[in-house]
PDB file of C-alpha atoms in Angstrom:
ATOM      1  CA  MET A   1      84.133  96.581 117.523  1.00 57.00           C
ATOM      2  CA  VAL A   2      81.858  95.554 114.442  1.00 65.00           C
ATOM      3  CA  SER A   3      79.502  98.538 115.382  1.00 73.00           C
ATOM      4  CA  SER A   4      82.454 100.946 115.033  1.00 78.00           C
ATOM      5  CA  ILE A   5      83.092  99.599 111.493  1.00 81.00           C
ATOM      6  CA  PHE A   6      79.520 100.283 110.621  1.00 82.00           C
ATOM      7  CA  SER A   7      79.602 103.625 112.070  1.00 85.00           C
ATOM      8  CA  THR A   8      82.756 104.515 110.141  1.00 83.00           C
ATOM      9  CA  ILE A   9      81.114 103.469 106.965  1.00 84.00           C
ATOM     10  CA  ALA A  10      78.018 105.354 107.834  1.00 85.00           C
ATOM     11  CA  ASN A  11      80.042 108.458 108.407  1.00 84.00           C
ATOM     12  CA  TRP A  12      81.786 108.088 105.032  1.00 82.00           C
ATOM     13  CA  ASN A  13      78.372 107.628 103.458  1.00 84.00           C
ATOM     14  CA  ARG A  14      77.112 110.851 105.257  1.00 85.00           C
ATOM     15  CA  LYS A  15      80.085 112.751 104.136  1.00 83.00           C
ATOM     16  CA  ILE A  16      79.579 111.632 100.412  1.00 82.00           C
ATOM     17  CA  GLN A  17      75.926 112.647 100.615  1.00 84.00           C
ATOM     18  CA  GLU A  18      76.697 116.057 102.158  1.00 85.00           C
ATOM     19  CA  GLY A  19      79.822 116.985 100.111  1.00 80.00           C
ATOM     20  CA  GLY A  20      80.169 114.432  97.170  1.00 80.00           C
ATOM     21  CA  PRO A  21      83.167 112.209  96.894  1.00 77.00           C
ATOM     22  CA  ALA A  22      85.647 114.996  97.352  1.00 78.00           C
ATOM     23  CA  ALA A  23      84.430 115.099 101.059  1.00 78.00           C
ATOM     24  CA  LEU A  24      86.590 111.948 101.753  1.00 76.00           C
ATOM     25  CA  GLU A  25      89.642 113.598 100.633  1.00 75.00           C
ATOM     26  CA  GLY A  26      90.239 115.053 104.040  1.00 68.00           C
ATOM     27  CA  LYS A  27      93.717 116.215 104.913  1.00 64.00           C
ATOM     28  CA  GLN A  28      94.491 113.420 107.425  1.00 64.00           C
ATOM     29  CA  GLY A  29      97.802 111.793 107.652  1.00 66.00           C
ATOM     30  CA  ARG A  30     100.791 112.160 105.558  1.00 70.00           C
ATOM     31  CA  PRO A  31     100.481 114.466 102.458  1.00 66.00           C
ATOM     32  CA  ILE A  32     100.301 112.863  99.055  1.00 65.00           C
ATOM     33  CA  LYS A  33     103.776 112.893  97.465  1.00 65.00           C
ATOM     34  CA  HIS A  34     102.556 113.215  93.971  1.00 59.00           C
ATOM     35  CA  VAL A  35     101.104 116.694  94.284  1.00 52.00           C
ATOM     36  CA  SER A  36     104.284 118.380  93.182  1.00 58.00           C
ATOM     37  CA  LYS A  37     104.278 116.161  90.204  1.00 59.00           C
ATOM     38  CA  LYS A  38     100.720 117.409  89.300  1.00 59.00           C
ATOM     39  CA  GLU A  39     101.658 121.041  89.629  1.00 65.00           C
ATOM     40  CA  ASN A  40     104.748 120.471  87.516  1.00 64.00           C
ATOM     41  CA  ASN A  41     102.566 118.607  84.721  1.00 65.00           C
ATOM     42  CA  GLN A  42     100.116 121.509  84.796  1.00 65.00           C
ATOM     43  CA  LYS A  43     102.843 123.934  84.028  1.00 62.00           C
ATOM     44  CA  GLN A  44     103.996 121.836  81.129  1.00 63.00           C
ATOM     45  CA  VAL A  45     100.615 121.728  79.646  1.00 59.00           C
ATOM     46  CA  SER A  46     100.012 125.431  79.943  1.00 60.00           C
ATOM     47  CA  LYS A  47     103.273 126.112  77.963  1.00 65.00           C
ATOM     48  CA  SER A  48     102.132 123.893  75.056  1.00 71.00           C
ATOM     49  CA  GLU A  49      99.839 124.927  72.223  1.00 79.00           C
ATOM     50  CA  PRO A  50      96.085 125.200  73.007  1.00 84.00           C
ATOM     51  CA  LEU A  51      94.019 121.982  72.899  1.00 84.00           C
ATOM     52  CA  ASN A  52      91.193 121.449  70.352  1.00 91.00           C
ATOM     53  CA  GLU A  53      87.620 120.531  71.679  1.00 93.00           C
ATOM     54  CA  THR A  54      88.214 116.842  71.431  1.00 94.00           C
ATOM     55  CA  GLU A  55      91.494 116.820  73.234  1.00 92.00           C
ATOM     56  CA  ARG A  56      89.898 118.975  75.936  1.00 92.00           C
ATOM     57  CA  GLU A  57      87.074 116.705  76.397  1.00 95.00           C
ATOM     58  CA  GLU A  58      89.448 113.772  76.533  1.00 95.00           C
ATOM     59  CA  LEU A  59      91.603 115.551  79.198  1.00 93.00           C
ATOM     60  CA  GLU A  60      88.604 116.278  81.350  1.00 94.00           C
ATOM     61  CA  ARG A  61      87.395 112.635  81.031  1.00 96.00           C
ATOM     62  CA  LEU A  62      90.814 111.394  82.032  1.00 96.00           C
ATOM     63  CA  ARG A  63      91.162 113.817  84.955  1.00 96.00           C
ATOM     64  CA  GLU A  64      87.713 112.753  86.153  1.00 96.00           C
ATOM     65  CA  GLU A  65      88.676 109.053  85.863  1.00 96.00           C
ATOM     66  CA  LEU A  66      92.001 109.756  87.593  1.00 96.00           C
ATOM     67  CA  ARG A  67      89.930 111.575  90.476  1.00 94.00           C
ATOM     68  CA  MET A  68      87.634 108.572  90.906  1.00 94.00           C
ATOM     69  CA  LYS A  69      90.495 106.069  90.975  1.00 95.00           C
ATOM     70  CA  GLU A  70      92.297 108.239  93.640  1.00 94.00           C
ATOM     71  CA  LEU A  71      89.013 108.165  95.713  1.00 93.00           C
ATOM     72  CA  GLU A  72      88.614 104.520  95.273  1.00 93.00           C
ATOM     73  CA  ASN A  73      92.194 104.096  96.430  1.00 94.00           C
ATOM     74  CA  ILE A  74      91.593 106.221  99.515  1.00 92.00           C
ATOM     75  CA  ILE A  75      88.391 104.185 100.367  1.00 91.00           C
ATOM     76  CA  LEU A  76      90.192 100.896  99.840  1.00 92.00           C
ATOM     77  CA  LYS A  77      93.022 102.008 102.123  1.00 91.00           C
ATOM     78  CA  LYS A  78      90.524 103.174 104.825  1.00 90.00           C
ATOM     79  CA  LEU A  79      88.703  99.793 104.540  1.00 89.00           C
ATOM     80  CA  ASN A  80      91.968  97.913 104.825  1.00 89.00           C
ATOM     81  CA  ALA A  81      92.842  99.875 108.003  1.00 86.00           C
ATOM     82  CA  LEU A  82      89.726  98.614 109.776  1.00 84.00           C
ATOM     83  CA  PRO A  83      90.169  95.598 111.934  1.00 81.00           C
ATOM     84  CA  THR A  84      88.637  92.477 110.416  1.00 78.00           C
ATOM     85  CA  ASP A  85      88.437  90.607 113.612  1.00 74.00           C
ATOM     86  CA  PRO A  86      85.753  92.088 115.856  1.00 68.00           C
ATOM     87  CA  THR A  87      87.699  91.012 119.078  1.00 72.00           C
ATOM     88  CA  ASP A  88      90.933  92.582 117.791  1.00 65.00           C
ATOM     89  CA  LYS A  89      91.436  95.914 119.409  1.00 63.00           C
ATOM     90  CA  LYS A  90      94.554  96.966 117.662  1.00 60.00           C
ATOM     91  CA  ARG A  91      94.470  99.212 114.642  1.00 54.00           C
ATOM     92  CA  LYS A  92      96.879  98.815 111.758  1.00 50.00           C
TER      93      LYS A  92
END
């Protein structure tokens, strides 16, 4: 069972090397609920007045930070789903 944990992590590493962090954002499981909120927020942003260069840079930085936090959350959830006891054959 321990070897399967290592192989899972090795697969994640390979996916990141080949496709970057976005490669872990596979469409497995239930869809994320906040997607519709994102679309709604993008519509609201496009209706407001244009951003200046500083605001645009800040927005890009915050979006990238959010994306990294979401990836971190995905990885932590995947790690949490792995069994901690090598003799335990049940998955969470």
